[in-house]
Tab-separated table of C-alpha atoms in Angstrom:
chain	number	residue	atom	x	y	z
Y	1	UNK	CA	-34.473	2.393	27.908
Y	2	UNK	CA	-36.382	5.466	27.233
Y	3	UNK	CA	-37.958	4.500	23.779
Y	4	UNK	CA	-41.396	6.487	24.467
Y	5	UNK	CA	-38.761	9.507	25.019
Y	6	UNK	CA	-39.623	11.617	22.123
Y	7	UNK	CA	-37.011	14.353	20.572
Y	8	UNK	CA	-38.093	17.813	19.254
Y	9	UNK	CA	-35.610	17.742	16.952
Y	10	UNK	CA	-33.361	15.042	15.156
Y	11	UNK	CA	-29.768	14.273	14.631
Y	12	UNK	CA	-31.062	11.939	11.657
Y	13	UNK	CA	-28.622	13.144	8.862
Y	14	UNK	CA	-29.703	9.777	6.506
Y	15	UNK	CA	-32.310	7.196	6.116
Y	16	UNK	CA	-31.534	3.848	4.255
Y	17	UNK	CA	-33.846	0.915	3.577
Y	18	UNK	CA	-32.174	-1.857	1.437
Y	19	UNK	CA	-33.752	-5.512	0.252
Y	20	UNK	CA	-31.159	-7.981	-0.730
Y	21	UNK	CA	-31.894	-10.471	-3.060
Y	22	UNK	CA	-30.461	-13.621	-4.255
Y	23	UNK	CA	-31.738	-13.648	-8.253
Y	24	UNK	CA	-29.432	-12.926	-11.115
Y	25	UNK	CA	-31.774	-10.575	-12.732
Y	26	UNK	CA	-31.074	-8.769	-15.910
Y	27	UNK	CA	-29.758	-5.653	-16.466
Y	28	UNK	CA	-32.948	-4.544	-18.897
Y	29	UNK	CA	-35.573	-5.625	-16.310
Y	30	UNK	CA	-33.645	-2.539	-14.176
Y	31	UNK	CA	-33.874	-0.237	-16.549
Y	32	UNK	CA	-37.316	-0.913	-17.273
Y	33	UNK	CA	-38.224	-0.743	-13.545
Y	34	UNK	CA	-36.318	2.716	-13.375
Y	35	UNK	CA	-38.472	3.935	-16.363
Y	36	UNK	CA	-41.708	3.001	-13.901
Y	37	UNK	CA	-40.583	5.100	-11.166
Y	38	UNK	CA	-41.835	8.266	-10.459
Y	39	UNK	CA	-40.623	11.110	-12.283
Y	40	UNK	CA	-39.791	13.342	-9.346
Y	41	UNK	CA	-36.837	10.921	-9.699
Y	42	UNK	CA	-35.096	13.721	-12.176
Y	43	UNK	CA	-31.396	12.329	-12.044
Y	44	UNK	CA	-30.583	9.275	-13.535
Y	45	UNK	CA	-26.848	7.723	-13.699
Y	46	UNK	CA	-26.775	4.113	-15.220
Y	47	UNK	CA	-23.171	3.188	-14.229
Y	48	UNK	CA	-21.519	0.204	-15.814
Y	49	UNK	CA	-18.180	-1.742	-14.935
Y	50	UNK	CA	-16.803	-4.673	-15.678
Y	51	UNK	CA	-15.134	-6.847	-13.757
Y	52	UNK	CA	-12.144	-8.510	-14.955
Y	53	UNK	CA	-10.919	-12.350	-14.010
Y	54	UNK	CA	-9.206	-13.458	-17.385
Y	55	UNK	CA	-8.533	-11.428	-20.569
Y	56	UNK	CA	-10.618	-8.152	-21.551
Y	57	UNK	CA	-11.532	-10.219	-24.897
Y	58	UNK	CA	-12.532	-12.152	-22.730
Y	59	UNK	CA	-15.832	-10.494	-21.474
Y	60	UNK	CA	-18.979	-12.009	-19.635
Y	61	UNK	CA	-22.412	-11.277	-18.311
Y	62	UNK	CA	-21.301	-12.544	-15.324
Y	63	UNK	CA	-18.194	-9.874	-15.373
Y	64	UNK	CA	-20.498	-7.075	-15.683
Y	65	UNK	CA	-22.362	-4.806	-12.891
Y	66	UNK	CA	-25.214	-2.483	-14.226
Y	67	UNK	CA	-26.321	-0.016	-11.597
Y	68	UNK	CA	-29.085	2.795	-11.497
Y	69	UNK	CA	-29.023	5.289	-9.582
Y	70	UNK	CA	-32.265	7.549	-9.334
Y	71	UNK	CA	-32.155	11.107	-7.494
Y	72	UNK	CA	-35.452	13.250	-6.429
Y	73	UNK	CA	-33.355	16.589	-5.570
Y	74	UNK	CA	-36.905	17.900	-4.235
Y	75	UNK	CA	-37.168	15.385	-1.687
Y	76	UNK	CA	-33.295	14.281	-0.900
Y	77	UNK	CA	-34.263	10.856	-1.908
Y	78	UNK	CA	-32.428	8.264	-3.499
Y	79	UNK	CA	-32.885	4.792	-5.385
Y	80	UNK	CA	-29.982	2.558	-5.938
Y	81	UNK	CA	-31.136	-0.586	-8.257
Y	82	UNK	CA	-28.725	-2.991	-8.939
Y	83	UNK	CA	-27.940	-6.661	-9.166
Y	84	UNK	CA	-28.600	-8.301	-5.573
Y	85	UNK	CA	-29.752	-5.137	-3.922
Y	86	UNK	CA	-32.632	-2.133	-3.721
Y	87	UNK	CA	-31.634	0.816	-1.712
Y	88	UNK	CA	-33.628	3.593	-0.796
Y	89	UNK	CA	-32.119	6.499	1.041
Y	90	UNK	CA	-33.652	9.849	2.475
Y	91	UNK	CA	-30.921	12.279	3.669
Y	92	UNK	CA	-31.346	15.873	5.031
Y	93	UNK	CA	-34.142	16.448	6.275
Y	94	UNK	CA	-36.137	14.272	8.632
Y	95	UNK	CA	-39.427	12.475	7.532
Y	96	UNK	CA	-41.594	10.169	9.013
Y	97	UNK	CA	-40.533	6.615	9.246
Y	98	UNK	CA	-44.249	5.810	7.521
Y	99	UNK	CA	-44.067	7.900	5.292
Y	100	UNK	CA	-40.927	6.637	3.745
Y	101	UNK	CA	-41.730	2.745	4.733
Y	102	UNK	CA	-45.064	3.569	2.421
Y	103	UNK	CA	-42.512	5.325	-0.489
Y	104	UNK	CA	-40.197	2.261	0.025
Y	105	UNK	CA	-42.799	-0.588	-0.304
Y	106	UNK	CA	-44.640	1.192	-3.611
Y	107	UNK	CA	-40.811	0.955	-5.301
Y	108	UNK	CA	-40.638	-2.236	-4.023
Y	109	UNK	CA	-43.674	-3.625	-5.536
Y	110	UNK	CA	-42.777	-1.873	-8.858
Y	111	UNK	CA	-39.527	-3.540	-8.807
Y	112	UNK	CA	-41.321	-7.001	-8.175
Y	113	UNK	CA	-43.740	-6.400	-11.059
Y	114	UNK	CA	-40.805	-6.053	-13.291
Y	115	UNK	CA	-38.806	-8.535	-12.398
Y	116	UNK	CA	-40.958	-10.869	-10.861
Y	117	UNK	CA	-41.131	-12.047	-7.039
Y	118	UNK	CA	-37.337	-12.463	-5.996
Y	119	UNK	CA	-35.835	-14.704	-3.411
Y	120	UNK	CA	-35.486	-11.834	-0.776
Y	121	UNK	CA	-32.306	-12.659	1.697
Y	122	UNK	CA	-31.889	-9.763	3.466
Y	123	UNK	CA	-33.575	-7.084	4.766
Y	124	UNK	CA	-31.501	-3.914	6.396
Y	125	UNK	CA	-32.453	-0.691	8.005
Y	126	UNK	CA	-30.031	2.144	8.607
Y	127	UNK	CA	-29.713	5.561	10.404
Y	128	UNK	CA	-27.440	7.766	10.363
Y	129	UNK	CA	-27.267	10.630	13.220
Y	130	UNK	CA	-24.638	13.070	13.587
Y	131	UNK	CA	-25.010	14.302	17.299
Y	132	UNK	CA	-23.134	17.973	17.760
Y	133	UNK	CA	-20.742	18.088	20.169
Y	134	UNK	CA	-20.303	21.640	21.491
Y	135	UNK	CA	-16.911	22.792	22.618
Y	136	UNK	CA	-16.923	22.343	26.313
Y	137	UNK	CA	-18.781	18.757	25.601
Y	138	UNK	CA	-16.825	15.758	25.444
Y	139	UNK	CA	-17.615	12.191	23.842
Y	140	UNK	CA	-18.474	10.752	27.162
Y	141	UNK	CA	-21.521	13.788	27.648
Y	142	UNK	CA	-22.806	12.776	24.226
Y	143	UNK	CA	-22.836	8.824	23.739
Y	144	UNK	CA	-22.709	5.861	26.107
Y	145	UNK	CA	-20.018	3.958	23.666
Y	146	UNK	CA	-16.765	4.478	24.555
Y	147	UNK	CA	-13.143	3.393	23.584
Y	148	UNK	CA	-10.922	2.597	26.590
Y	149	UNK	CA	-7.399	3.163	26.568
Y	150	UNK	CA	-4.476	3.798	28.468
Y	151	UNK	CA	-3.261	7.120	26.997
Y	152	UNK	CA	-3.218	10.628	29.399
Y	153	UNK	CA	-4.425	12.525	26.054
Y	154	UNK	CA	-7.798	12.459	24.495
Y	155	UNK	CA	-8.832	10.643	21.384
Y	156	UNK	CA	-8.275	13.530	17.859
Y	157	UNK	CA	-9.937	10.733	15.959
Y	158	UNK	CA	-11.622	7.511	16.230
Y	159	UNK	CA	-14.129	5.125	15.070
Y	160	UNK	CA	-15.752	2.228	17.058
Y	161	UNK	CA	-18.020	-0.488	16.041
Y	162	UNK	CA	-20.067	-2.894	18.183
Y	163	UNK	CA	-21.585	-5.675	16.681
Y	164	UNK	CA	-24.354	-8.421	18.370
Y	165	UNK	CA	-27.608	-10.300	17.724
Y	166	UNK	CA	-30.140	-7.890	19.156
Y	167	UNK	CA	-31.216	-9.606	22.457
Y	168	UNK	CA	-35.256	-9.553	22.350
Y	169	UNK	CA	-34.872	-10.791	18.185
Y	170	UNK	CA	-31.470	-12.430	17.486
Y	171	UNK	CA	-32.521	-12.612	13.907
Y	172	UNK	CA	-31.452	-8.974	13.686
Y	173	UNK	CA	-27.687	-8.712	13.681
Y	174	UNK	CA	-26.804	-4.677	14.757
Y	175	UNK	CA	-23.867	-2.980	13.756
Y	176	UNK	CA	-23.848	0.618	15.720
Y	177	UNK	CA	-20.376	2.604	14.812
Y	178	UNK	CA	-19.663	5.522	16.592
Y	179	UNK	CA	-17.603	8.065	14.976
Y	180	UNK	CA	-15.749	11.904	15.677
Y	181	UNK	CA	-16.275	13.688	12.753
Y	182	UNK	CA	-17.207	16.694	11.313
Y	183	UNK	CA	-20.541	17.682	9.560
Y	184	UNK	CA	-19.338	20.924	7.460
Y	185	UNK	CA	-17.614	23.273	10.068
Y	186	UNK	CA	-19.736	21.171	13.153
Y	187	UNK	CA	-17.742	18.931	15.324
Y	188	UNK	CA	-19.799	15.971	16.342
Y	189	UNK	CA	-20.131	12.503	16.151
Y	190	UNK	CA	-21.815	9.798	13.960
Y	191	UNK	CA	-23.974	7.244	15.464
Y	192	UNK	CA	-24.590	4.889	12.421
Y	193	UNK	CA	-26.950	2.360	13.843
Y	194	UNK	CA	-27.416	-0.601	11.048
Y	195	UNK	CA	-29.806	-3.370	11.272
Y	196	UNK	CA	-29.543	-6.384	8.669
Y	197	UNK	CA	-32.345	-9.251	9.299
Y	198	UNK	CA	-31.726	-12.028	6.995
Y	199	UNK	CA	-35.182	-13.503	5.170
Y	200	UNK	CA	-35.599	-16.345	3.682
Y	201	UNK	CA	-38.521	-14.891	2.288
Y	202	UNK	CA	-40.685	-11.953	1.927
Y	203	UNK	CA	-44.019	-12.825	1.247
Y	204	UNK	CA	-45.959	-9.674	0.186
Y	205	UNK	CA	-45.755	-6.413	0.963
Y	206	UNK	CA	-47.534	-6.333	4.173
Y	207	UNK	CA	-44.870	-8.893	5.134
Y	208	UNK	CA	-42.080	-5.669	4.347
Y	209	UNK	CA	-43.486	-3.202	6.212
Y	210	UNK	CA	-44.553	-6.199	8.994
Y	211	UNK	CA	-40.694	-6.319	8.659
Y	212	UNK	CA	-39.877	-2.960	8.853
Y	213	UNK	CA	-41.596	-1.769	11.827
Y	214	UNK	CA	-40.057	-3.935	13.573
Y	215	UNK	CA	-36.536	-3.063	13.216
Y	216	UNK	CA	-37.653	0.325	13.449
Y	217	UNK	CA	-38.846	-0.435	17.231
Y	218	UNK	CA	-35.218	-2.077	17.304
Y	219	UNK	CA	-33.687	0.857	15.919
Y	220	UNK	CA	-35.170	3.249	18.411
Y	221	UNK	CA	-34.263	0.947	21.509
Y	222	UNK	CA	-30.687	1.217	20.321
Y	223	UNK	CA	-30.606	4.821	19.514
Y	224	UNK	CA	-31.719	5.965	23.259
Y	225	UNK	CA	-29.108	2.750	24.573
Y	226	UNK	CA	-26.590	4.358	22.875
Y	227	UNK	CA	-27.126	8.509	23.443
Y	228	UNK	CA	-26.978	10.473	27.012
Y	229	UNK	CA	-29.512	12.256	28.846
Y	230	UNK	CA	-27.334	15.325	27.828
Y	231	UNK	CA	-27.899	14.663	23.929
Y	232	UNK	CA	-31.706	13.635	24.849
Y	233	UNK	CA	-31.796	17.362	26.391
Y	234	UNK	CA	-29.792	18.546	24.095
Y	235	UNK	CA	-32.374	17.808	20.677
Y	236	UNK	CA	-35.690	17.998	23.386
Y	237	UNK	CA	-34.560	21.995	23.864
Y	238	UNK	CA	-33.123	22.886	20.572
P	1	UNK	CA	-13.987	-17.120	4.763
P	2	UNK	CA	-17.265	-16.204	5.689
P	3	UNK	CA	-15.994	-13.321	8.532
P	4	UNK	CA	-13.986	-12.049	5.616
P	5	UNK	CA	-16.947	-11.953	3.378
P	6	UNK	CA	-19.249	-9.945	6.356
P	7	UNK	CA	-16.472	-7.473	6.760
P	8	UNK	CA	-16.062	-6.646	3.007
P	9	UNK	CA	-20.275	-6.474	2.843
P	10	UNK	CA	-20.151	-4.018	6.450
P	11	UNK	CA	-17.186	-2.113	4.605
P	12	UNK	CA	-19.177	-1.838	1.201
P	13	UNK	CA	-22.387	-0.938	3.911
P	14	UNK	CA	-20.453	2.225	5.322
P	15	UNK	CA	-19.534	3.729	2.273
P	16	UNK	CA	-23.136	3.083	0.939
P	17	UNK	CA	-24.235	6.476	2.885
P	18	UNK	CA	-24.529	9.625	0.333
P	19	UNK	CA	-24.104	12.007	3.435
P	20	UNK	CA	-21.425	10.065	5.745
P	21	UNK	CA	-19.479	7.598	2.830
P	22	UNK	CA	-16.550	9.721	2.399
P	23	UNK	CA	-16.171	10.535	6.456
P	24	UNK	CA	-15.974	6.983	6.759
P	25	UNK	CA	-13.492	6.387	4.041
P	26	UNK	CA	-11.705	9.869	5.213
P	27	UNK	CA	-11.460	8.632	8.753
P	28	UNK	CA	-10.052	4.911	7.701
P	29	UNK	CA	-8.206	6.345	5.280
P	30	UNK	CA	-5.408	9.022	6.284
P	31	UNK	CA	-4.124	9.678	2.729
P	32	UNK	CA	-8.397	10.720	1.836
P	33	UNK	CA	-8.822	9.746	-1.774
P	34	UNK	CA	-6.033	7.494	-2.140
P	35	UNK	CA	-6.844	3.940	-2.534
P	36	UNK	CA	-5.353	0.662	-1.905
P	37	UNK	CA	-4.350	2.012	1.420
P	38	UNK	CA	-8.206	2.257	2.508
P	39	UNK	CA	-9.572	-0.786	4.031
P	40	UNK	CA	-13.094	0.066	2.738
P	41	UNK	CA	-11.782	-0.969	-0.917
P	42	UNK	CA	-11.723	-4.830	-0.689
P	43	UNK	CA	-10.613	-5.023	-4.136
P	44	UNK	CA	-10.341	-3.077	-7.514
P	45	UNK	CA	-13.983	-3.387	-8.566
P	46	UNK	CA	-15.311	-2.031	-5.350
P	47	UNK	CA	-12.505	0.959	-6.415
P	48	UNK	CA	-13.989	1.439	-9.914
P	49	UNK	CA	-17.358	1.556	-8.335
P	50	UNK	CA	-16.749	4.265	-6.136
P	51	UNK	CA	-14.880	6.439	-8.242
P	52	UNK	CA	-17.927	5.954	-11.066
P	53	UNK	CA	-20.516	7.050	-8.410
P	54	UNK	CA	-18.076	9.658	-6.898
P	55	UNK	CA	-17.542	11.253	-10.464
P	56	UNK	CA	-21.021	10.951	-12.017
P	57	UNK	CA	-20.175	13.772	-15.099
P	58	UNK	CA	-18.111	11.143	-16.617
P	59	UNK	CA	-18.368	11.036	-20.527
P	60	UNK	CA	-19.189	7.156	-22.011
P	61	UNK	CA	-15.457	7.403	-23.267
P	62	UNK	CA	-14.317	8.372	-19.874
P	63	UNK	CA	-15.672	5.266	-18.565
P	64	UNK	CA	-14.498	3.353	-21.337
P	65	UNK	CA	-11.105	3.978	-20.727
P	66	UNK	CA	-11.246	3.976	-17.357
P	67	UNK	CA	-12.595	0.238	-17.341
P	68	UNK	CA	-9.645	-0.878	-19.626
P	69	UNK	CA	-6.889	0.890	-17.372
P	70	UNK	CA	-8.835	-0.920	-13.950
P	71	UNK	CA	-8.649	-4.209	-16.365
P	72	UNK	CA	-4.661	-3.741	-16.852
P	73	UNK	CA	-4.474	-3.055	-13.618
P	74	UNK	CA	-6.298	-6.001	-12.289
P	75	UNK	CA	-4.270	-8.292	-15.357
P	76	UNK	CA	-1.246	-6.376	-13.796
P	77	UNK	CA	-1.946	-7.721	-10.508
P	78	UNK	CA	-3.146	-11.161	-10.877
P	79	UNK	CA	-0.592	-11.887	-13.659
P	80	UNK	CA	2.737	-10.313	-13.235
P	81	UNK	CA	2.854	-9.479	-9.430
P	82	UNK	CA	0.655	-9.168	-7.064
P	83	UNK	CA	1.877	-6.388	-4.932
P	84	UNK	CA	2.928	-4.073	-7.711
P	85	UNK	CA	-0.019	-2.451	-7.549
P	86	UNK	CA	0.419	0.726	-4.787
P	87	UNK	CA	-2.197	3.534	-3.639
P	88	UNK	CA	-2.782	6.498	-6.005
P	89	UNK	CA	-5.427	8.876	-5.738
P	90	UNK	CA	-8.041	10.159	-7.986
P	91	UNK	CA	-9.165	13.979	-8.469
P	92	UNK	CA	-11.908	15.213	-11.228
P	93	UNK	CA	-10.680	18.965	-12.553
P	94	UNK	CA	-12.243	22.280	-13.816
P	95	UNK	CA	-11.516	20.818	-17.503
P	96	UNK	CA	-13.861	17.784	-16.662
P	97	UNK	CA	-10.472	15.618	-17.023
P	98	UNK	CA	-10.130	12.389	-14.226
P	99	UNK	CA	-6.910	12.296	-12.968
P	100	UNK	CA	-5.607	9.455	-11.110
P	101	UNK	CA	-2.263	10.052	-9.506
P	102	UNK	CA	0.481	9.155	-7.352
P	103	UNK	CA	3.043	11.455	-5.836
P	104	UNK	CA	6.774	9.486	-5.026
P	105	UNK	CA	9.989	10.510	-4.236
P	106	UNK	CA	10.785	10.899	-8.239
P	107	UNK	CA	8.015	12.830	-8.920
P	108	UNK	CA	4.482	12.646	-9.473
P	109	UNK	CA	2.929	10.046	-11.869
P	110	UNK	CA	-0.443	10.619	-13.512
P	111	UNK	CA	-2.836	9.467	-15.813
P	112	UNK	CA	-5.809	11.961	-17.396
P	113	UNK	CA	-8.317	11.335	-18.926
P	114	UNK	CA	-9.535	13.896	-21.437
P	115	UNK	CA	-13.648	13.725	-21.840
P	116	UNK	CA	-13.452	12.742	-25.778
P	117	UNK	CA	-10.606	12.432	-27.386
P	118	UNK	CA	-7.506	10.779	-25.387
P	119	UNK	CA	-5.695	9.729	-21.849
P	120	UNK	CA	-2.618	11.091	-21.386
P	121	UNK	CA	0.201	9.240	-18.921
P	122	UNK	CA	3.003	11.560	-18.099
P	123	UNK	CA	5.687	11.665	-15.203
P	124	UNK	CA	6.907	14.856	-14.127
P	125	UNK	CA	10.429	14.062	-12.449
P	126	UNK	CA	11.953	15.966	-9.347
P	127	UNK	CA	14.906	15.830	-10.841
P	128	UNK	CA	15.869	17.718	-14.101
P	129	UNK	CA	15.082	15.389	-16.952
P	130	UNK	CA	13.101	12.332	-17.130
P	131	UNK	CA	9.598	13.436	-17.739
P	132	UNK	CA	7.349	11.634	-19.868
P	133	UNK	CA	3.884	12.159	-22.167
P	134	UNK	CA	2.419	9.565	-23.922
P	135	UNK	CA	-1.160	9.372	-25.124
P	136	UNK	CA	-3.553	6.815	-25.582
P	137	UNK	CA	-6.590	6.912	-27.882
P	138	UNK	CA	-8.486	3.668	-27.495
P	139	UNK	CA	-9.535	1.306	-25.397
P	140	UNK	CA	-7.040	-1.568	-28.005
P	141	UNK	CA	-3.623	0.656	-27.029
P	142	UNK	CA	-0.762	-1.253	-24.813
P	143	UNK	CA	-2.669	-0.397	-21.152
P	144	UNK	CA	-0.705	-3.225	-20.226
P	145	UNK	CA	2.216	-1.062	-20.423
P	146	UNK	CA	0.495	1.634	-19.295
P	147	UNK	CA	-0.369	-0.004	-15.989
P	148	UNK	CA	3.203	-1.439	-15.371
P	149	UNK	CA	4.765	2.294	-15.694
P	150	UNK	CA	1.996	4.055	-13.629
P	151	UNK	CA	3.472	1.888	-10.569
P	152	UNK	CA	7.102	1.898	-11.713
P	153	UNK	CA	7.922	5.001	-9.740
C-alpha cells in the first residue's frame, strides 16, 4: 500500500535480526567470539543449563546449552550467541535500518571468523511497534487486523496472529501478532511483525545484507497493510 | 510433528523480545509468572532458560542448585508421573534469594534459594500446625524428595 509513506515519528519499540544455523559449534568458540566484540558491549551474562533426559550423573555435551548474552547500555543493543542462533536486538530508540544491518553483518563476520563459515538455515527479521491508542480511539481506528466475534462487549484483552507466505516472495513466511497491551501507564497495541526466510546458504556477507534489505522492503509493505490512515496521521503529526 | 515443532520455535520467538517478552507471556498467561500454565513454556528447559535470563544477578551456586531442582523435577516427571508436576511461580527478593512458589488451598509451598550457602523448602500451612523447613546444602542432597513434596500440596 503506501510503502513510500514516510512517518515522522516511530512506534518501533524493538529491532531483532537473528541467523539460524545448523552447526553444533562449541561452547569456547562463543566465548572467544564474545571476547572479539566490541567493548561498548559492557554486560556480559554467560548462562548455562543443562538439560536433563536420564540421570544427573549422567551428564552430556549434548545436555548442555551455553548462552552469551552481550549488552551495550549506551546504545540499547543486544547480542544473544548461542548454539543454533545469533540475535541482535536494538530496543528504545529508533535507528536506521543501515545502520544496524552494517552493526549486524560486522558481528556476523566476527562470529564466522571464529567459528568458521556455518551452514546458515534461517534468516529472520523482527519489529516490534507499540501503536498508542488514545482513550476515545478504538482497535479498529488503529490497525486493520481484527478479531471477529459475536459478543455485544468489547475485547479487555486479546492477542491475534496471522500467519502466510508473503505473496510477491513465498520464501518469507510472516508471522504479524497484534496485541492490547500496555507500554508503562500507555494503552496501546503491539504490532509484532516477524519475518523468517529459510537459507540454505549464506554465501558472504553481501549475500546478508542482499538478504536483509529485502525483508526489510517486506517488512515495510506489511507494516502500512496492517496500520490505519489514523495511526499513519497519528506518528506523521506527533 | 513438524506444526508442533513451528509453534514451540514462534512461542520461543515471542518471548525472545527484551521490551515485549513478558507482555506476551503476561497476556497468555493469566497467573503472570507462574509456569506450566503458560503456553510459551513448551517444556522445563525453555522454563530454566527464562528464569536464568529473567534473573541475571544469580550467584554460580544459585544456578547450581537451581539446575539440580529443574533435573528432579524433570526425573520427577518423566519417571514417577507425568502430571505431578503443577504451575508455581518464581519471584527474586530484596535479600537476592530466588523463590519459586506455589500458593494451594493448604498453604503456600516454597523453595529459596539463599545466594551462598543453602535452599531452604518450607510449607507454611493454613491451618495451625503442619509447617515445614528443611535445608539443602548441595547439589548431592535427596532433590528427588525435594521435588515430590514441592508438588504434594
Amino acid at each position: 500500500m503506501s510503502s513510500l509513506t514516510v512517518l515522522t515519528t516511530t512506534p518501533i519499540k524493538e529491532i531483532i535480526f537473528t541467523i539460524s544455523f545448523a552447526d553444533r559449534i562449541h561452547s569456547s568458540q562463543i566465548e572467544s567470539f564474545t571476547n572479539l566484540v566490541d567493548d561498548k558491549y559492557s554486560v556480559r551474562n554467560f548462562i548455562e543449563t543443562e538439560i536433563v533426559t536420564e540421570r544427573p550423573e549422567k551428564p552430556s555435551a549434548e545436555n548442555t546449552n551455553q548462552q552469551w548474552i552481550l549488552k551495550c547500555p549506551e546504545e540499547n543493543k543486544i547480542i544473544n550467541a548461542k548454539q543454533g542462533s545469533l540475535s541482535f536486538h536494538k530496543i528504545k530508540e529508533y535507528v536506521h535500518f543501515n545502520d544496524l544491518m552494517e552493526e549486524f553483518s560486522r558481528i556476523w563476520e566476527t562470529f564466522e571468523k571464529v567459528v568458521g563459515h556455518l551452514k546458515v538455515t534461517s534468516l529472520s527479521v523482527r519489529y516490534l511497534n507499540f501503536i498508542n491508542r488514545d482513550v476515545d480511539e478504538s482497535d479498529e481506528d488503529l490497525v486493520s487486523i481484527q478479531i471477529q466475534h459475536p459478543f455485544d462487549e468489547p475485547l479487555s484483552t486479546h492477542i491475534a496472529r496471522i500467519e502466510f507466505n508473503y505473496k510477491s516472495d513465498p520464501s518469507v513466511r510472516a508471522n504479524i501478532i497484534c496485541a492490547k497491551a500496555k507500554d508503562g501507564v500507555q494503552n496501546g497495541i503491539i504490532l509484532d511483525i516477524i519475518l523468517n526466510k529459510k537459507q540454505s546458504e549464506l554465501a558472504d556477507i553481501e549475500q546478508l545484507k542482499a538478504e536483509l534489505l529485502r525483508m526489510r522492503a517486506i517488512k515495510n509493505d506489511l507494516f502500512f497493510t496492517s496500520i490505519t490512515e489514523r495511526t499513519i496521521k497519528k506518528y506523521s503529526h506527533e | 510433528m513438524s506444526e508442533n515443532l513451528e509453534i514451540i520455535r514462534l512461542k520461543q520467538q515471542l518471548a525472545q523480545s527484551e521490551t515485549y517478552g513478558q507482555t506476551y507471556i503476561d497476556l497468555l498467561d493469566d497467573e503472570g509468572l507462574s509456569t506450566f500454565s503458560s503456553p510459551l513454556f513448551g517444556d522445563l528447559y525453555e522454563l530454566l532458560q527464562n528464569i536464568l535470563s529473567v534473573y541475571e544477578n544469580l550467584t554460580g551456586f544459585q544456578k547450581q542448585m537451581l539446575n539440580a531442582v529443574f533435573n528432579a523435577f524433570n526425573n520427577l516427571r518423566k519417571e514417577i508421573d507425568p502430571d505431578r508436576l503443577k504451575s508455581f511461580e518464581h519471584y527474586f527478593n530484596q535479600d537476592n534469594e530466588l523463590l519459586l512458589f506455589r500458593s494451594t488451598e493448604r498453604g503456600i509451598v516454597n523453595i529459596i534459594f539463599n545466594p551462598e550457602d543453602c535452599i531452604a523448602y518450607s510449607f507454611i500451612s493454613k491451618e495451625h500446625g503442619g509447617d515445614v523447613l528443611k535445608f539443602y546444602y548441595s547439589d548431592q542432597d535427596d532433590f528427588e524428595g525435594l521435588a515430590y513434596n514441592f508438588f504434594s500440596y
